[in-house]
Short mmCIF file of N, CA and C in Angstrom, two decimals:
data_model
loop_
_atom_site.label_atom_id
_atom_site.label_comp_id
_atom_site.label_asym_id
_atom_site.label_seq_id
_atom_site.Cartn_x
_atom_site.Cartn_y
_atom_site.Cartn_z
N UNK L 1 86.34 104.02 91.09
CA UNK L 1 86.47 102.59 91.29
C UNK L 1 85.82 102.18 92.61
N UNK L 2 85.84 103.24 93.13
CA UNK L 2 85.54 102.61 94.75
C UNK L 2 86.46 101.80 95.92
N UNK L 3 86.33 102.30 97.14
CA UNK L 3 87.47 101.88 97.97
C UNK L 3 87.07 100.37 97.88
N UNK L 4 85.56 99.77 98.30
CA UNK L 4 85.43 98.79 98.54
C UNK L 4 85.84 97.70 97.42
N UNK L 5 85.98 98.06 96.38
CA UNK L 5 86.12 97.02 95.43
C UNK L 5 87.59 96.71 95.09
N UNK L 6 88.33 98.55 96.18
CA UNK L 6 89.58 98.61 95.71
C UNK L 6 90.13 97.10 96.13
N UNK L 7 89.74 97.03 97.52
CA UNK L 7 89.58 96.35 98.72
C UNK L 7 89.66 94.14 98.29
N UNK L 8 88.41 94.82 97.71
CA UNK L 8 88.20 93.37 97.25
C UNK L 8 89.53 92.49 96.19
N UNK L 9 89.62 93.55 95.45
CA UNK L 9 90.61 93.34 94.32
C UNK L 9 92.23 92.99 94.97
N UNK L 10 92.08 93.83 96.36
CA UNK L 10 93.73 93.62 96.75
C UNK L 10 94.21 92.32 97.53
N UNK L 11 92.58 91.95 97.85
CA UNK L 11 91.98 90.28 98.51
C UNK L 11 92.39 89.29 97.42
N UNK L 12 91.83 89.88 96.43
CA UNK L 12 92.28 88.77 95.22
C UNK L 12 93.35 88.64 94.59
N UNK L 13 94.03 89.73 94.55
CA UNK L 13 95.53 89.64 93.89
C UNK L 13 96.59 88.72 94.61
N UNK L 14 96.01 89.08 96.21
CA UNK L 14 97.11 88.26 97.37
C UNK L 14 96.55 87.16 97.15
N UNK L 15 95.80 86.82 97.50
CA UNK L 15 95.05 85.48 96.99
C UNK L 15 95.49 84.39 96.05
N UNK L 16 95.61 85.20 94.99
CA UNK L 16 95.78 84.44 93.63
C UNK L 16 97.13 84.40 93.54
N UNK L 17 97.94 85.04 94.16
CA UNK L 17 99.43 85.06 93.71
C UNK L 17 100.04 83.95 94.12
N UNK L 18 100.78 83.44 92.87
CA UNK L 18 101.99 82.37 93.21
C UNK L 18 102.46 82.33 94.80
N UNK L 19 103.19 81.44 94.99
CA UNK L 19 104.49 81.37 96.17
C UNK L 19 105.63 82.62 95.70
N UNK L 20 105.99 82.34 94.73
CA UNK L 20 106.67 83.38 93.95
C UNK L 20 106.44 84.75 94.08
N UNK L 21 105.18 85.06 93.34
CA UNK L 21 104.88 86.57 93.21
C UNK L 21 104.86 87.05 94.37
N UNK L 22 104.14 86.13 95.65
CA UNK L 22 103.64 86.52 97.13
C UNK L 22 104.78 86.77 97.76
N UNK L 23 106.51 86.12 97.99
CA UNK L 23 107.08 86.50 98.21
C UNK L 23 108.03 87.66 97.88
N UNK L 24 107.94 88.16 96.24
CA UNK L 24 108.28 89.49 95.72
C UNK L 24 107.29 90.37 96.41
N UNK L 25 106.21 90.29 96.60
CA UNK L 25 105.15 90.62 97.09
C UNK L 25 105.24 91.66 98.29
N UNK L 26 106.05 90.19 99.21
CA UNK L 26 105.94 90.86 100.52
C UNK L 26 107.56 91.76 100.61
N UNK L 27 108.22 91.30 99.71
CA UNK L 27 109.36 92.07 99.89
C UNK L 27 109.69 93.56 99.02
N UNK L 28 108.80 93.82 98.07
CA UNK L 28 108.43 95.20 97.92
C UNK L 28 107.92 95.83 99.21
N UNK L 29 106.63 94.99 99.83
CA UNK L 29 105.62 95.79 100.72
C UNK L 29 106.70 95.68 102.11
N UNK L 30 108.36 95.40 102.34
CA UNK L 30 108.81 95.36 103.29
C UNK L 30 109.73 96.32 103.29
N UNK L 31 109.83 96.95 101.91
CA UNK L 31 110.67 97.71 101.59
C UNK L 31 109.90 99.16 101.39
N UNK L 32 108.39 99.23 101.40
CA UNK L 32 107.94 100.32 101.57
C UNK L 32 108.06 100.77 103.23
N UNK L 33 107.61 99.40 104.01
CA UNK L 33 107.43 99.50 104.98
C UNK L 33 108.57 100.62 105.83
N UNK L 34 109.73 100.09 105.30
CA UNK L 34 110.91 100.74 106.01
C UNK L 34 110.69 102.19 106.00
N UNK L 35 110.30 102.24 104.27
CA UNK L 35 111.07 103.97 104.22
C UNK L 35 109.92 104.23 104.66
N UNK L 36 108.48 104.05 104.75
CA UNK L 36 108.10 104.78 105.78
C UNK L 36 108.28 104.77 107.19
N UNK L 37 109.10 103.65 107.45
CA UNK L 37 109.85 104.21 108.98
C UNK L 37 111.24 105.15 109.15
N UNK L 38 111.34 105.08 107.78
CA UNK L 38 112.81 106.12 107.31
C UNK L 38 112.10 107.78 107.38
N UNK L 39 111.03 107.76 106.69
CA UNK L 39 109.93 108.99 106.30
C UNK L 39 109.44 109.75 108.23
N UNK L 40 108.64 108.92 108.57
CA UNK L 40 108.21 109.17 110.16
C UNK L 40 109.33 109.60 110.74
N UNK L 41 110.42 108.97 111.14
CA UNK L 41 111.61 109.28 111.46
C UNK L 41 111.95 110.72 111.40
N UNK L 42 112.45 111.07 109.56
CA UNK L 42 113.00 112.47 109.63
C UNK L 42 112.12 113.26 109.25
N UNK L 43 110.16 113.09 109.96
CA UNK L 43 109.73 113.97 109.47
C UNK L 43 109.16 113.96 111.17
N UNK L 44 109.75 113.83 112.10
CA UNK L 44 109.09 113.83 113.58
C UNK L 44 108.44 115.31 113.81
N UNK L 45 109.21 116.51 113.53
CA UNK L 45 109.07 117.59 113.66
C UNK L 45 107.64 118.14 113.13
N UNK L 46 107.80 117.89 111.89
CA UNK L 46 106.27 117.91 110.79
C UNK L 46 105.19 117.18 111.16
N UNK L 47 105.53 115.99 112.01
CA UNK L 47 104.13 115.10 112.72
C UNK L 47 103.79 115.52 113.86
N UNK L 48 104.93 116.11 114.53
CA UNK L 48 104.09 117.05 115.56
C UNK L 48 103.43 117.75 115.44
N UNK L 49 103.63 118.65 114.11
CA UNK L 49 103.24 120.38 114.32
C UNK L 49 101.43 119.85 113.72
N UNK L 50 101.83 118.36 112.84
CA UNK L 50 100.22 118.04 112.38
C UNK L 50 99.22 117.52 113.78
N UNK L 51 100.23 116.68 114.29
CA UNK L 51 99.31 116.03 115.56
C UNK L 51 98.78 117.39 116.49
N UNK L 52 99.96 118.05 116.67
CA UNK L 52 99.63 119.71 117.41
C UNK L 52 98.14 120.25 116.92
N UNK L 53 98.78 120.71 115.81
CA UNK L 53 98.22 122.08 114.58
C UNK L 53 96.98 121.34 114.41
N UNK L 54 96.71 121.24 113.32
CA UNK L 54 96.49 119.95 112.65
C UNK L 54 94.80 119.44 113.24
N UNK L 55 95.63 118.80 114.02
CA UNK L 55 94.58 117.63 115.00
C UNK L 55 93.72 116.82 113.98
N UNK L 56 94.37 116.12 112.81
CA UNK L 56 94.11 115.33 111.75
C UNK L 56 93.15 116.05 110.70
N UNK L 57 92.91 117.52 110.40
CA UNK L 57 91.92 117.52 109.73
C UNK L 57 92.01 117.53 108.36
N UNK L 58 93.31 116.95 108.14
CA UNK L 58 93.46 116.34 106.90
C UNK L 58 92.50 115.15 106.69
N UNK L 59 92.24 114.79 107.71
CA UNK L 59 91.33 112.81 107.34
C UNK L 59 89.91 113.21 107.75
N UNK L 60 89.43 114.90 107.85
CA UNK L 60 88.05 115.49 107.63
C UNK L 60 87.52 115.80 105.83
N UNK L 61 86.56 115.81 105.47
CA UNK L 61 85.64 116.09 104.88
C UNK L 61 86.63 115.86 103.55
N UNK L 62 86.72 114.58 103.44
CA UNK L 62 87.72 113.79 101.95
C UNK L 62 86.84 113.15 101.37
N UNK L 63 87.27 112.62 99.74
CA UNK L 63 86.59 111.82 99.48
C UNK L 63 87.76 110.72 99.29
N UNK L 64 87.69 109.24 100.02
CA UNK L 64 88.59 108.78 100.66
C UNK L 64 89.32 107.82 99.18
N UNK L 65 88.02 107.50 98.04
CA UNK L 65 88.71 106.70 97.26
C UNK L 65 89.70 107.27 96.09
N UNK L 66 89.84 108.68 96.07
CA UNK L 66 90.98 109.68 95.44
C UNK L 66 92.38 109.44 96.26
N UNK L 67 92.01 109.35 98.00
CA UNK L 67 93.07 109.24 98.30
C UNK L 67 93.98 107.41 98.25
N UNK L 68 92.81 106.76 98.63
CA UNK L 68 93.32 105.37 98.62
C UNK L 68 93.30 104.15 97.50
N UNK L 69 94.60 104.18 97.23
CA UNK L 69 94.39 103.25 96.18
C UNK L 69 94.75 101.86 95.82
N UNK L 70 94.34 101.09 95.31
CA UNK L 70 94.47 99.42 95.56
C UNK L 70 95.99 99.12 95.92
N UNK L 71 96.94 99.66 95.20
CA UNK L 71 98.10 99.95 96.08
C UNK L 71 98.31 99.17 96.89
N UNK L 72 97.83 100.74 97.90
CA UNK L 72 97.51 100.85 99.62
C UNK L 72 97.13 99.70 99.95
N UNK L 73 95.92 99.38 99.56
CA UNK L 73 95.00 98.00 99.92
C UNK L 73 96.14 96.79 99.84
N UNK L 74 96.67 96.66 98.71
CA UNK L 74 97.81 95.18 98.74
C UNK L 74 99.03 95.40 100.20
N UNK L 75 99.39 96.52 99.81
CA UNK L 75 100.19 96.85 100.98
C UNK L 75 99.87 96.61 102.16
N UNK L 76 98.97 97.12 102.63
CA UNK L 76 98.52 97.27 104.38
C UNK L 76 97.88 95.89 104.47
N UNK L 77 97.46 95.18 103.41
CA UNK L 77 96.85 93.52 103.57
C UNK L 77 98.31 92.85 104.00
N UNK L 78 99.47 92.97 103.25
CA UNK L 78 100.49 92.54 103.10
C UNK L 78 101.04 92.29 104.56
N UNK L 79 101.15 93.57 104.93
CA UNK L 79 101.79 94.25 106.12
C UNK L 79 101.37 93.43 107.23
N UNK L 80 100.00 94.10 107.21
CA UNK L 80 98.81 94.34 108.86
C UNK L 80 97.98 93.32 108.40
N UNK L 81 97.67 91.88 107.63
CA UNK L 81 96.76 91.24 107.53
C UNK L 81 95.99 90.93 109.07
N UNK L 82 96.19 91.23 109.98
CA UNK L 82 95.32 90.88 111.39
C UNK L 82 94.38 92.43 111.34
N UNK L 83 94.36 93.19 110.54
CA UNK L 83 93.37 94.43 110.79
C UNK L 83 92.64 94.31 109.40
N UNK L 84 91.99 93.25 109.05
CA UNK L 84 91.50 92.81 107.54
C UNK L 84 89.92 93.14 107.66
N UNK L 85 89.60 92.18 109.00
CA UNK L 85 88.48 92.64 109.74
C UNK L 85 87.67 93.57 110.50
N UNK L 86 88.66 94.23 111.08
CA UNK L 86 88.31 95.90 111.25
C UNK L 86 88.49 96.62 110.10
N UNK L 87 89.12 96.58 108.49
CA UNK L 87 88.89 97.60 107.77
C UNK L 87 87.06 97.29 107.10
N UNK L 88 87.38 95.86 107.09
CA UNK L 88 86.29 95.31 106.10
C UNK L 88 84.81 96.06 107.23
N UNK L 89 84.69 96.16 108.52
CA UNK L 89 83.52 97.21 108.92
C UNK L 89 83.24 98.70 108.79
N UNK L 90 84.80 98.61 109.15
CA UNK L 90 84.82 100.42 108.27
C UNK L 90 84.49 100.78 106.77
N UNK L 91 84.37 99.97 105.44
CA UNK L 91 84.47 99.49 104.77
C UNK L 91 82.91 99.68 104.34
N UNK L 92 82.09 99.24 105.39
CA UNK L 92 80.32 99.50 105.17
C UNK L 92 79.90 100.77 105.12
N UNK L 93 80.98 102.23 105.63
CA UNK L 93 80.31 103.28 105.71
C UNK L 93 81.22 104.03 104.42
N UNK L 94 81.12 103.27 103.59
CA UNK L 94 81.98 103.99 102.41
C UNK L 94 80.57 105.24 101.95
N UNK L 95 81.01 106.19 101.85
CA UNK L 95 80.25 106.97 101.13
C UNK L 95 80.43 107.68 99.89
N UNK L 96 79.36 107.90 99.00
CA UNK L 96 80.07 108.37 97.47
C UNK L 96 80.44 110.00 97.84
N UNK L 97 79.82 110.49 98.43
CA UNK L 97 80.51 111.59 98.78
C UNK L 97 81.26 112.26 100.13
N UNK L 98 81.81 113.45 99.53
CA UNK L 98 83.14 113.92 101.12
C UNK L 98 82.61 113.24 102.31
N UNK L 99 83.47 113.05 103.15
CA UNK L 99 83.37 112.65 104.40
C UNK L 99 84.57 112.64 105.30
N UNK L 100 84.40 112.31 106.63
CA UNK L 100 85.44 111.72 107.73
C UNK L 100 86.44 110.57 107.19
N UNK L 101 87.38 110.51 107.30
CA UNK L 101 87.57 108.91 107.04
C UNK L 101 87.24 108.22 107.74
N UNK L 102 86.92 107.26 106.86
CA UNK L 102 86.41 105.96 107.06
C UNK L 102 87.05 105.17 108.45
N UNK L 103 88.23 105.54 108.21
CA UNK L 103 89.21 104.52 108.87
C UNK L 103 89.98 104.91 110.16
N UNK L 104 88.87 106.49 110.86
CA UNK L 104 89.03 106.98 112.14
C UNK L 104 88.57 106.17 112.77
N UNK L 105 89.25 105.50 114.08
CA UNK L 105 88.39 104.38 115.11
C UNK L 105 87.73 105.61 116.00
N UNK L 106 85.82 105.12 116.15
CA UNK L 106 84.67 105.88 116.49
C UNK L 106 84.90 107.36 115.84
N UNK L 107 85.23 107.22 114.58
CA UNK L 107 85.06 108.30 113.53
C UNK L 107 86.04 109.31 113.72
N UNK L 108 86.94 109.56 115.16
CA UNK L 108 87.32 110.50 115.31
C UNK L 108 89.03 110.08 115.28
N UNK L 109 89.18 109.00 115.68
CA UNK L 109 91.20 108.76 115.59
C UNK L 109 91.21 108.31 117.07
N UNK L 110 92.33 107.82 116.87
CA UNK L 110 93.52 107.41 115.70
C UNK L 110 92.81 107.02 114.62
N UNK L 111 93.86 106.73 113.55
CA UNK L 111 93.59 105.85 112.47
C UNK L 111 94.07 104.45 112.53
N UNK L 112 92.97 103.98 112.25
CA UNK L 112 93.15 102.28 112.06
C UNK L 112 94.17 101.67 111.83
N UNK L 113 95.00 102.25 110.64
CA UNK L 113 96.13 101.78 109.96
C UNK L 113 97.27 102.12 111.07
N UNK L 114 98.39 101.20 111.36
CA UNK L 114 99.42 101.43 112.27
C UNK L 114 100.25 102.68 111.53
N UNK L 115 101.08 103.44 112.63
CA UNK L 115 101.88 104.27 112.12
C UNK L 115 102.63 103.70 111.13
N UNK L 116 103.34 102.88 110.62
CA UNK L 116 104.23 102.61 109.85
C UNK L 116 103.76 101.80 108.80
N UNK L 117 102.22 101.83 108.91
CA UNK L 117 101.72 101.14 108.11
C UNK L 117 100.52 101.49 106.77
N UNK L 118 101.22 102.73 106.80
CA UNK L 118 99.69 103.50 106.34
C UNK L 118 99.60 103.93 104.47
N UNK L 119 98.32 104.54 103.71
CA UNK L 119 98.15 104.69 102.58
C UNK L 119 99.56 105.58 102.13
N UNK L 120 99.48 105.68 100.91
CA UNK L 120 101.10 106.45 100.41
C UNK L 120 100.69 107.66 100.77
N UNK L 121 99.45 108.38 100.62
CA UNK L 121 99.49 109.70 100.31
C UNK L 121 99.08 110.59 101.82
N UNK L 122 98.97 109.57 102.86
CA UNK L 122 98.15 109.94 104.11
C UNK L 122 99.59 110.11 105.03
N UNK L 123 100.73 109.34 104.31
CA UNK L 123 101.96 109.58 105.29
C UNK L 123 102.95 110.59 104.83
N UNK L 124 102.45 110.68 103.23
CA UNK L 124 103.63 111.77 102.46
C UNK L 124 102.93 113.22 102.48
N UNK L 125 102.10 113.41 103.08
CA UNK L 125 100.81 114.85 102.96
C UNK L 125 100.83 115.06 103.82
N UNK L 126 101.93 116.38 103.92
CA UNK L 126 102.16 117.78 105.11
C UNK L 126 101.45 118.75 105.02
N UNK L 127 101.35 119.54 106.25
CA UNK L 127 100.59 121.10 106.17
C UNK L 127 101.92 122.04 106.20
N UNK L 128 102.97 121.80 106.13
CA UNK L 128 104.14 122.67 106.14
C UNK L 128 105.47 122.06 105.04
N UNK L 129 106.81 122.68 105.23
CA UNK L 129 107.54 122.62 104.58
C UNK L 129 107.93 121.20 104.32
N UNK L 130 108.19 120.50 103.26
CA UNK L 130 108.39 119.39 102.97
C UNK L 130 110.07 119.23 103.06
N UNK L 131 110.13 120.40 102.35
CA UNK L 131 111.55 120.17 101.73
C UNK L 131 112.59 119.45 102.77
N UNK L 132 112.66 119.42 104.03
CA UNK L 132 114.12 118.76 104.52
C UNK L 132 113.85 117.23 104.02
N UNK L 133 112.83 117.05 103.65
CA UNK L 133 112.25 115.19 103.89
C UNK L 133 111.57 115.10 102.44
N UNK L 134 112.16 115.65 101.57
CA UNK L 134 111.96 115.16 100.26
C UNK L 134 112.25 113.90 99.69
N UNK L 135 114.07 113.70 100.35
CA UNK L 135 115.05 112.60 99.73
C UNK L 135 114.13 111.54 100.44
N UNK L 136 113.54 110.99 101.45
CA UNK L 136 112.61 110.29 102.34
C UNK L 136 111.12 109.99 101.37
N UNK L 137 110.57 111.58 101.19
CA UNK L 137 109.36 110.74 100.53
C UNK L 137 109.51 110.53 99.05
N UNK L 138 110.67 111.06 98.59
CA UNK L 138 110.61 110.31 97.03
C UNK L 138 111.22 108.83 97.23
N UNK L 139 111.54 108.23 98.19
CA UNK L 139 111.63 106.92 98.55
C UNK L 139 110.45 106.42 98.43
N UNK L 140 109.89 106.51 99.45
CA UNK L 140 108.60 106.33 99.63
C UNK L 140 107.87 105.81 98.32
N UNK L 141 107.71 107.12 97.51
CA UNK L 141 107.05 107.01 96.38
C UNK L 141 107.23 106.12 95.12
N UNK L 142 109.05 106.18 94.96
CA UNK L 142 109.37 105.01 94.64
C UNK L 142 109.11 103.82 94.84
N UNK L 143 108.70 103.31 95.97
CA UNK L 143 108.48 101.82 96.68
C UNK L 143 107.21 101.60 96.01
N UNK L 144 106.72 102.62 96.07
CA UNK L 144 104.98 102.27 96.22
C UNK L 144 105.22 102.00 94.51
N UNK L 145 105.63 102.88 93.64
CA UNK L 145 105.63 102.58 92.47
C UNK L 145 105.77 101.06 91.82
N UNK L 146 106.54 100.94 92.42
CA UNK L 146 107.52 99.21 91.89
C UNK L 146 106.42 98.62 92.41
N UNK L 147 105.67 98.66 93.54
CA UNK L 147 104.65 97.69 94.00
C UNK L 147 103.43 97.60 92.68
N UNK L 148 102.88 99.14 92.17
CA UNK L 148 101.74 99.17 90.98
C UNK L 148 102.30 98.51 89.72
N UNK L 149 103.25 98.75 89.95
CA UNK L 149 103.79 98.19 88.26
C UNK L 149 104.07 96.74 88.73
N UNK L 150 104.45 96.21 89.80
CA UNK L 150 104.16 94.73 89.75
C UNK L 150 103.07 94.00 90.16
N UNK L 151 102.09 94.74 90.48
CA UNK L 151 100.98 94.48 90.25
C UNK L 151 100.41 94.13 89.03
N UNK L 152 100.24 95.95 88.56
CA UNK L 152 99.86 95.55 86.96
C UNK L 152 100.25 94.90 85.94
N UNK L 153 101.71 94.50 86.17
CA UNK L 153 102.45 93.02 85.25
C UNK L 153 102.45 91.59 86.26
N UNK L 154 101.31 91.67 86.95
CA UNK L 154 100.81 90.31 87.23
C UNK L 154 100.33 89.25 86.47
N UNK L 155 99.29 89.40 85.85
CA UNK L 155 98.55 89.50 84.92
C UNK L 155 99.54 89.06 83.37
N UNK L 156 100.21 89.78 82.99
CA UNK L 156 101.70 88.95 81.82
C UNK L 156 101.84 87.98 82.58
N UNK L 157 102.61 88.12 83.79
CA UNK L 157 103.30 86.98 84.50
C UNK L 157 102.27 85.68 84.50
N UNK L 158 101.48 85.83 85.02
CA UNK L 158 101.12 84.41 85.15
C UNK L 158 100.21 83.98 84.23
N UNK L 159 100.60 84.71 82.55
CA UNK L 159 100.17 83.86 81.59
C UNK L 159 101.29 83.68 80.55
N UNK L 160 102.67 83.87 80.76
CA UNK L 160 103.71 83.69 80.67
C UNK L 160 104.09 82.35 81.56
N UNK L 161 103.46 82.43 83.09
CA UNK L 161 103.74 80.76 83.19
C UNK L 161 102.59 79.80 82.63
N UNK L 162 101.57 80.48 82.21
CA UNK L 162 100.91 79.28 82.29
C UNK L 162 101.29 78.25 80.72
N UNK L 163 101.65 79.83 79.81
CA UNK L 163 101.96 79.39 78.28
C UNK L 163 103.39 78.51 78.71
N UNK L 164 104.13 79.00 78.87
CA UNK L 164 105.28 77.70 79.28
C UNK L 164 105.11 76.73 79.75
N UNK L 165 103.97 76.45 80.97
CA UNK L 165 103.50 74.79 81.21
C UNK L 165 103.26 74.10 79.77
N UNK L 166 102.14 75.18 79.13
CA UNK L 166 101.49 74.42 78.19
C UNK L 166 102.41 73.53 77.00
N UNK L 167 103.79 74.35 76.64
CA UNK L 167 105.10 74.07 75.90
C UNK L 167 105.99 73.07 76.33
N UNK L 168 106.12 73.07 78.13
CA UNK L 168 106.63 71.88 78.48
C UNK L 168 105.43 70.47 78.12
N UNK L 169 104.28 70.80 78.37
CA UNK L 169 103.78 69.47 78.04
C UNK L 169 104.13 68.51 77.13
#
């Protein structure tokens, strides 16, 4: 699909959404938000040993649109809409194949995205034992879920209102 179009698409969904949907909207994407401050929290130990160990080379030689998905994009628009403009430059060096991420500031890190604000799979993806912080990221995963599926029943929804205008007429 491509990140950039993921991108575009998550522009348009916020966009287009009701008062309604936008506020379910933001209160899924407030409720991811948490448990990934629930997630960071009881996984401090595991973000060290990555920030340590590590030294991000998880966000080396990826191909970034497997990991990021429109999701992400509604979410972190949701969230962080003041970093819309710094993704959209990072955004020009999309490449079809492996690479850095995109979304290292001067290629190397931090990452763009705030700590508590980041793709599902970039905050739930350890180099070590998961298990104490399972009950945490199957939260996580949950959240993000309810967000795709109300996404993808956008689309019913607002031709479910539009057929009911047409009936009140």
């Amino acid at each position: 699909m491509g990140i950039n179009y993921k991108f575009r698409k998550a522009e348009e969904i916020i966009r287009e959404s009701d008062p309604d949907d936008l506020k379910k909207l933001r209160g899924i994407c407030q409720e991811i938000q948490i448990a990934e401050e629930d997630l960071l929290r009881a996984s401090e130990e595991l973000m060290k040993k990555c920030r340590d160990g590590c030294e991000g080379l998880c966000c080396r030689n990826i191909h970034l649109d497997g990991i990021i998905t429109l999701s992400d994009f509604v979410y972190i628009l949701i969230v962080e809409s003041q970093i819309k403009e710094k993704a959209r430059k990072c955004l020009k060096k999309e490449s079809l194949f492996s690479s850095d991420c995109i979304f290292l500031k001067n290629g190397k890190g931090p990452c763009l995205f705030p700590v508590n604000s980041r793709p599902e799979k970039c905050i739930v993806t350890f180099c070590a034992d998961e298990t104490p912080i399972r009950k945490e990221i199957r939260r996580l995963a949950s959240n993000f879920d309810k967000l795709s599926r109300f996404i993808l029943l956008r689309k019913p929804r607002v031709l479910k209102k539009m057929l009911l205008k047409m009936i009140r007429v």
